[in-house]
XYZ file of C-alpha atoms in Angstrom:
411
model
C 0.091 0.201 -0.153
C 1.325 3.451 -1.224
C 2.217 5.741 2.070
C -0.217 8.926 1.612
C 1.754 12.254 2.281
C 2.409 13.336 5.811
C 2.204 16.828 5.480
C -1.440 17.519 4.019
C -2.656 19.099 7.196
C -4.507 22.744 6.253
C -2.252 25.740 7.024
C -3.297 28.076 9.622
C -0.937 30.542 8.416
C -3.207 33.684 7.015
C -1.838 36.135 4.296
C -3.641 39.533 4.032
C -5.012 40.371 0.020
C -6.652 43.285 -1.023
C -9.717 43.988 0.789
C -8.825 42.018 3.520
C -5.546 43.220 5.079
C -5.787 41.291 8.307
C -6.292 37.977 6.416
C -9.489 37.224 7.863
C -11.601 36.507 4.741
C -13.793 33.296 4.341
C -12.220 32.864 0.711
C -8.730 33.182 1.991
C -9.634 30.882 4.993
C -10.830 28.056 2.732
C -7.967 28.548 0.006
C -5.451 28.259 2.774
C -7.069 25.177 4.403
C -7.427 23.298 1.138
C -3.588 23.452 0.388
C -0.507 21.974 1.129
C 0.904 23.610 4.297
C 4.067 25.351 3.060
C 5.666 26.333 6.706
C 8.636 24.461 7.292
C 9.669 23.216 10.588
C 11.451 26.736 11.488
C 10.293 30.036 11.395
C 13.231 32.039 10.748
C 16.383 30.594 8.942
C 18.763 30.424 11.629
C 21.520 30.674 9.360
C 20.991 34.546 8.391
C 20.075 35.607 12.095
C 23.720 37.430 12.307
C 24.193 38.142 8.331
C 21.174 38.449 5.864
C 23.417 38.138 2.966
C 25.662 35.200 4.491
C 24.723 31.625 5.457
C 26.463 30.628 8.647
C 25.779 27.001 8.051
C 28.189 27.060 4.955
C 31.682 27.886 4.763
C 33.156 31.292 2.904
C 34.048 28.953 -0.064
C 30.642 27.435 -0.476
C 29.069 30.883 -0.288
C 31.038 32.685 -3.114
C 29.060 33.626 -6.251
C 25.742 32.205 -4.552
C 23.286 34.568 -3.457
C 21.515 34.033 0.041
C 18.738 32.525 -1.467
C 20.264 29.969 -3.622
C 22.845 29.653 -0.203
C 19.710 28.579 1.556
C 18.093 26.174 -0.994
C 21.481 24.242 -1.754
C 22.313 23.814 1.968
C 18.524 22.790 3.092
C 18.305 20.431 -0.152
C 21.811 19.026 0.120
C 21.460 17.985 3.127
C 17.853 16.385 2.714
C 19.710 14.350 -0.225
C 22.349 13.480 2.058
C 20.181 11.793 4.620
C 17.798 10.362 1.974
C 21.196 9.133 -0.031
C 21.967 7.072 3.569
C 18.738 5.942 4.221
C 18.224 3.912 0.783
C 22.098 3.229 0.057
C 22.404 5.129 -2.990
C 25.619 5.060 -4.513
C 25.366 7.866 -6.885
C 23.306 11.481 -6.865
C 22.376 12.543 -10.294
C 21.141 16.481 -10.250
C 19.103 17.033 -13.273
C 19.119 20.495 -14.745
C 22.053 21.429 -12.673
C 22.747 25.131 -14.196
C 25.948 26.635 -12.729
C 26.474 23.350 -10.543
C 25.948 25.283 -7.324
C 24.097 22.349 -5.739
C 26.223 19.831 -7.119
C 29.255 21.216 -5.622
C 27.998 21.215 -2.179
C 26.596 17.825 -2.142
C 30.156 16.669 -3.561
C 32.424 18.432 -2.195
C 30.744 19.722 0.776
C 28.944 16.629 1.605
C 30.998 13.534 -0.047
C 28.551 12.695 -2.318
C 29.148 11.129 -5.704
C 27.390 13.327 -8.057
C 26.915 13.592 -11.952
C 25.392 16.986 -13.049
C 23.181 16.894 -16.345
C 22.804 20.352 -18.061
C 21.521 21.112 -21.636
C 23.457 24.498 -21.620
C 26.979 24.095 -22.558
C 27.736 27.541 -21.187
C 26.244 26.747 -18.008
C 28.322 23.511 -17.776
C 31.662 25.412 -18.719
C 31.017 27.755 -16.161
C 30.192 25.234 -13.416
C 33.670 23.365 -14.118
C 35.606 27.075 -13.684
C 33.615 27.120 -10.284
C 34.311 23.511 -9.096
C 38.435 24.579 -9.939
C 37.978 27.796 -8.005
C 36.375 25.893 -4.889
C 38.938 23.434 -4.833
C 41.655 26.088 -4.577
C 39.987 27.988 -1.682
C 39.015 24.859 0.251
C 43.092 23.743 -0.507
C 43.973 27.276 0.694
C 41.816 26.829 3.919
C 43.227 23.568 4.900
C 46.641 24.681 4.833
C 45.567 27.783 7.013
C 43.560 26.113 9.511
C 44.626 22.116 9.276
C 43.201 21.696 12.658
C 39.841 23.145 11.840
C 39.283 21.573 8.464
C 38.066 17.772 8.635
C 39.828 16.021 5.746
C 37.828 13.708 3.997
C 38.070 12.590 0.409
C 37.154 15.040 -2.370
C 34.756 13.897 -5.131
C 34.123 16.903 -7.438
C 30.994 16.459 -9.706
C 31.212 15.199 -12.918
C 29.654 17.465 -15.543
C 28.230 16.435 -18.855
C 26.199 18.663 -21.599
C 23.111 16.658 -22.068
C 19.421 17.611 -22.331
C 16.694 15.410 -20.482
C 13.711 14.782 -22.550
C 10.213 14.257 -20.721
C 9.038 11.653 -23.068
C 11.944 9.251 -23.604
C 14.615 7.659 -21.390
C 18.084 9.601 -20.962
C 20.601 6.786 -21.316
C 23.445 8.951 -19.912
C 21.291 9.483 -16.721
C 21.832 6.301 -16.040
C 25.113 5.741 -16.964
C 27.323 4.809 -13.548
C 30.111 6.702 -12.871
C 33.324 4.386 -12.598
C 34.016 3.814 -9.263
C 36.673 0.961 -8.014
C 35.174 -1.912 -6.054
C 31.550 -0.849 -6.855
C 29.626 -3.847 -7.906
C 25.989 -2.169 -8.464
C 24.374 1.061 -8.983
C 22.025 2.722 -6.748
C 21.002 6.218 -8.206
C 19.272 9.150 -6.365
C 17.873 11.741 -8.407
C 17.486 15.428 -7.806
C 16.428 18.684 -9.213
C 16.295 22.119 -7.763
C 13.651 24.070 -9.123
C 13.849 21.718 -12.433
C 12.070 23.833 -14.885
C 8.385 22.608 -16.381
C 8.488 19.267 -18.052
C 12.338 18.350 -16.861
C 10.615 17.759 -13.156
C 7.938 15.405 -15.199
C 10.857 13.753 -16.795
C 12.765 12.737 -12.932
C 9.424 11.372 -11.837
C 9.273 9.209 -15.031
C 13.012 8.207 -15.136
C 12.396 7.146 -11.294
C 9.070 4.869 -12.278
C 10.626 3.240 -15.106
C 14.389 2.740 -14.328
C 15.352 -0.129 -11.489
C 18.537 1.848 -10.996
C 16.737 4.453 -9.638
C 15.809 4.039 -6.012
C 15.206 7.706 -4.678
C 13.870 10.855 -5.923
C 14.373 14.367 -4.107
C 12.225 17.025 -6.726
C 11.661 20.671 -6.238
C 9.783 21.628 -9.103
C 9.029 25.236 -10.886
C 7.591 27.070 -13.962
C 4.540 25.320 -13.972
C 3.205 27.140 -17.008
C 6.107 25.687 -19.044
C 4.189 22.035 -18.485
C 3.344 20.501 -21.898
C -0.217 20.064 -22.022
C -1.356 17.156 -22.256
C 1.543 14.785 -21.485
C 3.008 16.472 -18.354
C -0.437 17.118 -16.323
C -2.276 15.525 -15.293
C 0.047 12.338 -14.412
C -2.205 10.398 -12.355
C -5.387 8.445 -12.918
C -7.130 9.891 -9.968
C -6.688 13.824 -10.704
C -7.290 12.682 -14.524
C -10.989 11.499 -13.544
C -11.307 14.754 -11.290
C -14.346 16.779 -13.094
C -13.029 20.297 -14.222
C -9.096 19.558 -13.390
C -7.985 21.121 -16.561
C -5.329 24.122 -15.528
C -4.834 26.761 -18.308
C -1.847 28.685 -18.647
C -3.317 31.582 -16.765
C -3.515 29.439 -13.391
C -0.481 27.465 -13.725
C 1.652 30.996 -14.226
C -0.217 32.345 -11.372
C 0.939 29.067 -9.427
C 4.796 30.469 -9.842
C 3.991 34.043 -8.068
C 5.813 34.302 -4.790
C 2.504 34.828 -2.333
C 4.588 35.459 1.101
C 6.503 38.353 -1.121
C 3.628 39.820 -2.598
C 1.648 39.962 0.911
C 4.435 42.394 2.412
C 4.195 44.145 -0.736
C 0.736 44.957 -0.234
C 1.316 45.807 3.406
C 3.724 48.465 2.451
C 1.629 49.547 -0.489
C 4.467 51.039 -2.352
C 4.908 52.273 -5.884
C 6.011 49.056 -7.161
C 2.777 47.625 -7.148
C 1.844 49.781 -10.418
C 4.025 47.193 -12.341
C 0.815 45.082 -12.663
C -1.368 47.555 -14.183
C 1.817 48.387 -16.659
C 2.059 45.061 -17.861
C -1.761 44.902 -18.300
C -1.328 47.953 -20.449
C 1.748 46.517 -22.469
C -0.297 43.386 -23.269
C -3.139 45.502 -24.786
C -0.779 47.332 -26.821
C 1.037 44.080 -28.083
C -2.526 42.704 -28.778
C -3.304 45.642 -30.610
C -0.129 45.303 -32.839
C 0.558 41.910 -33.200
C -2.602 39.834 -32.205
C -1.222 36.395 -32.536
C 1.345 37.502 -29.934
C -0.145 36.607 -26.497
C 1.099 36.756 -23.170
C 4.773 37.373 -24.113
C 7.506 36.482 -21.533
C 8.894 40.289 -20.846
C 12.293 40.345 -19.502
C 12.764 42.369 -16.359
C 12.474 46.289 -16.630
C 14.343 47.864 -13.816
C 13.057 50.646 -11.595
C 9.465 50.722 -13.209
C 8.247 52.909 -10.706
C 10.117 55.820 -11.797
C 8.967 55.451 -15.723
C 5.999 56.867 -17.024
C 3.386 54.077 -18.464
C 4.290 55.094 -21.914
C 8.025 54.376 -20.894
C 7.392 51.202 -19.545
C 5.382 49.976 -22.656
C 8.179 51.368 -25.077
C 10.759 49.469 -23.276
C 8.329 46.360 -23.229
C 7.646 46.254 -26.901
C 11.427 46.495 -27.569
C 11.738 43.402 -25.038
C 9.632 41.333 -27.275
C 10.607 42.236 -30.556
C 8.557 45.064 -31.553
C 9.133 48.700 -32.659
C 9.430 50.634 -29.690
C 9.077 53.813 -31.707
C 5.151 52.860 -32.539
C 2.608 55.411 -31.908
C 0.588 55.138 -28.658
C -2.674 56.078 -27.769
C -1.753 58.236 -24.607
C -5.581 58.873 -23.976
C -5.874 54.721 -23.511
C -3.204 54.455 -21.647
C -4.144 56.922 -19.325
C -7.284 55.273 -18.860
C -5.391 51.827 -18.271
C -3.563 53.543 -15.238
C -6.513 54.854 -13.830
C -7.355 51.206 -13.396
C -4.367 50.430 -11.327
C -6.452 49.835 -7.915
C -8.441 47.239 -9.710
C -5.656 45.422 -11.393
C -3.983 44.872 -7.866
C -7.093 43.554 -6.660
C -7.825 41.263 -9.561
C -3.947 40.113 -8.960
C -4.466 39.315 -5.113
C -7.318 37.448 -5.721
C -5.564 35.480 -8.503
C -2.660 35.129 -6.393
C -5.072 33.795 -3.259
C -5.590 30.674 -5.864
C -1.693 30.247 -6.066
C -1.337 27.762 -3.453
C -4.131 25.534 -4.507
C -2.909 25.205 -7.999
C 0.213 24.670 -6.719
C -1.148 22.146 -4.485
C -3.072 20.170 -7.242
C -0.224 19.913 -9.526
C 2.142 18.580 -6.541
C -0.475 16.494 -5.365
C -1.085 14.830 -9.425
C 2.894 13.957 -8.904
C 2.625 12.503 -5.707
C -0.359 10.202 -6.723
C 1.128 8.974 -9.573
C 3.906 7.712 -7.826
C 1.757 6.159 -5.219
C -0.428 4.570 -8.036
C 2.630 2.909 -9.491
C 3.248 1.474 -5.988
C 5.917 3.641 -4.995
C 6.508 5.753 -1.516
C 6.162 9.586 -1.467
C 5.695 12.649 0.641
C 5.902 16.386 -0.113
C 7.770 18.092 2.321
C 8.263 22.032 2.946
C 12.042 22.158 3.606
C 12.333 26.110 2.335
C 11.965 29.206 4.192
C 8.683 30.384 1.777
C 9.875 34.145 2.029
C 13.007 33.113 0.479
C 12.319 30.511 -1.402
C 8.486 30.554 -2.909
C 9.019 26.835 -4.559
C 9.689 25.380 -1.609
C 8.087 22.088 -1.345
C 10.296 19.056 -2.417
C 8.621 15.728 -3.671
C 10.690 12.633 -2.153
C 9.932 9.242 -3.610
C 11.417 5.855 -2.718
C 10.832 2.230 -3.756
C 10.776 0.568 -0.304
C 9.162 2.051 2.621
C 11.065 4.608 4.805
C 8.160 4.474 7.421
C 9.097 7.677 10.307
C 12.383 8.359 8.652
C 10.233 10.418 6.265
C 9.934 12.827 9.227
C 13.874 13.013 9.494
C 14.318 14.734 6.481
C 12.818 17.968 6.711
C 14.715 18.421 10.000
C 17.634 21.003 10.434
C 20.673 19.501 11.060
C 22.623 20.206 14.469
């Protein structure tokens, strides 16, 4: 019998939205009660109490080139992977969508795991290899300066591979073991830190189909990039629900930072006008190029200092349209006059974000359980630092109560 998620209790934490600054609205209570809890087993990451930009739980070499958010993520997920690896007897970890390799470096050079890193972007792989060498040099210097303070242990630098992982076909490179003296068999643990869109689904399918893969620790992201159909729904249970479909707008909304936006609402700063400006830009885009709908717009800095027409001009340039197109100033001013309504609408849409994410992640967990495996969803990151903070953990043999130790903080 597949183990059900242990953290499905309703969350009690309220978050203010437009028209309900105290977070006591009935709709909000319902939304919170139906969503997976996003609250980890700590309130404020203790690692940032002394310095908000440097984790006290990582030594200086592992913090270099890594922002505080990423420091928190690689430490928490790395420690979970180490525990899971020990519990399941894994011999190697495969980090899929490894980017610049920050997580892989911490797991291999910091925690002593054998790690293979797969990344489809060769530039990122080259960057990761340079950072590996830089970190090794820094660790060597630290050992020479403080030989008694540094625990010497064998170092296995991560093995980086330029490899695109398809969500629909098995990747032989992913399953190809690293050469290890004296190793008779390979037991793989797959992990991905904010593996984008279909990449998280690919991890699940490799876990289910490949006997070499015995454990999984996946943190998803970019739900709007999921292939439809194909990557959602995965489980028979969710597929049988009436109205289970999730259009692009809902999936995109599920990727926003609820806690951060609640704080922005409380401060009521000028940055909230970004939503109104973006809506006005979308109206102009659809008038000029109707087939270009909801294009990704690269971030425009210091929006609160721009006039609406300046924002639209920069936005047009970012999506490949002529920024000098004549603009209807009266129409733009009319759009800007709707700012409060746009903020209220966005707040209501964001209220549904945890529910949509819950449905997507519940579908993935049920998919694994329908295959006869064991899975749980655990909140391991501070949601204020890392909004996509739920990790899907799965094993092919029952861990029982051992699941609960995975999300705890190491002493």
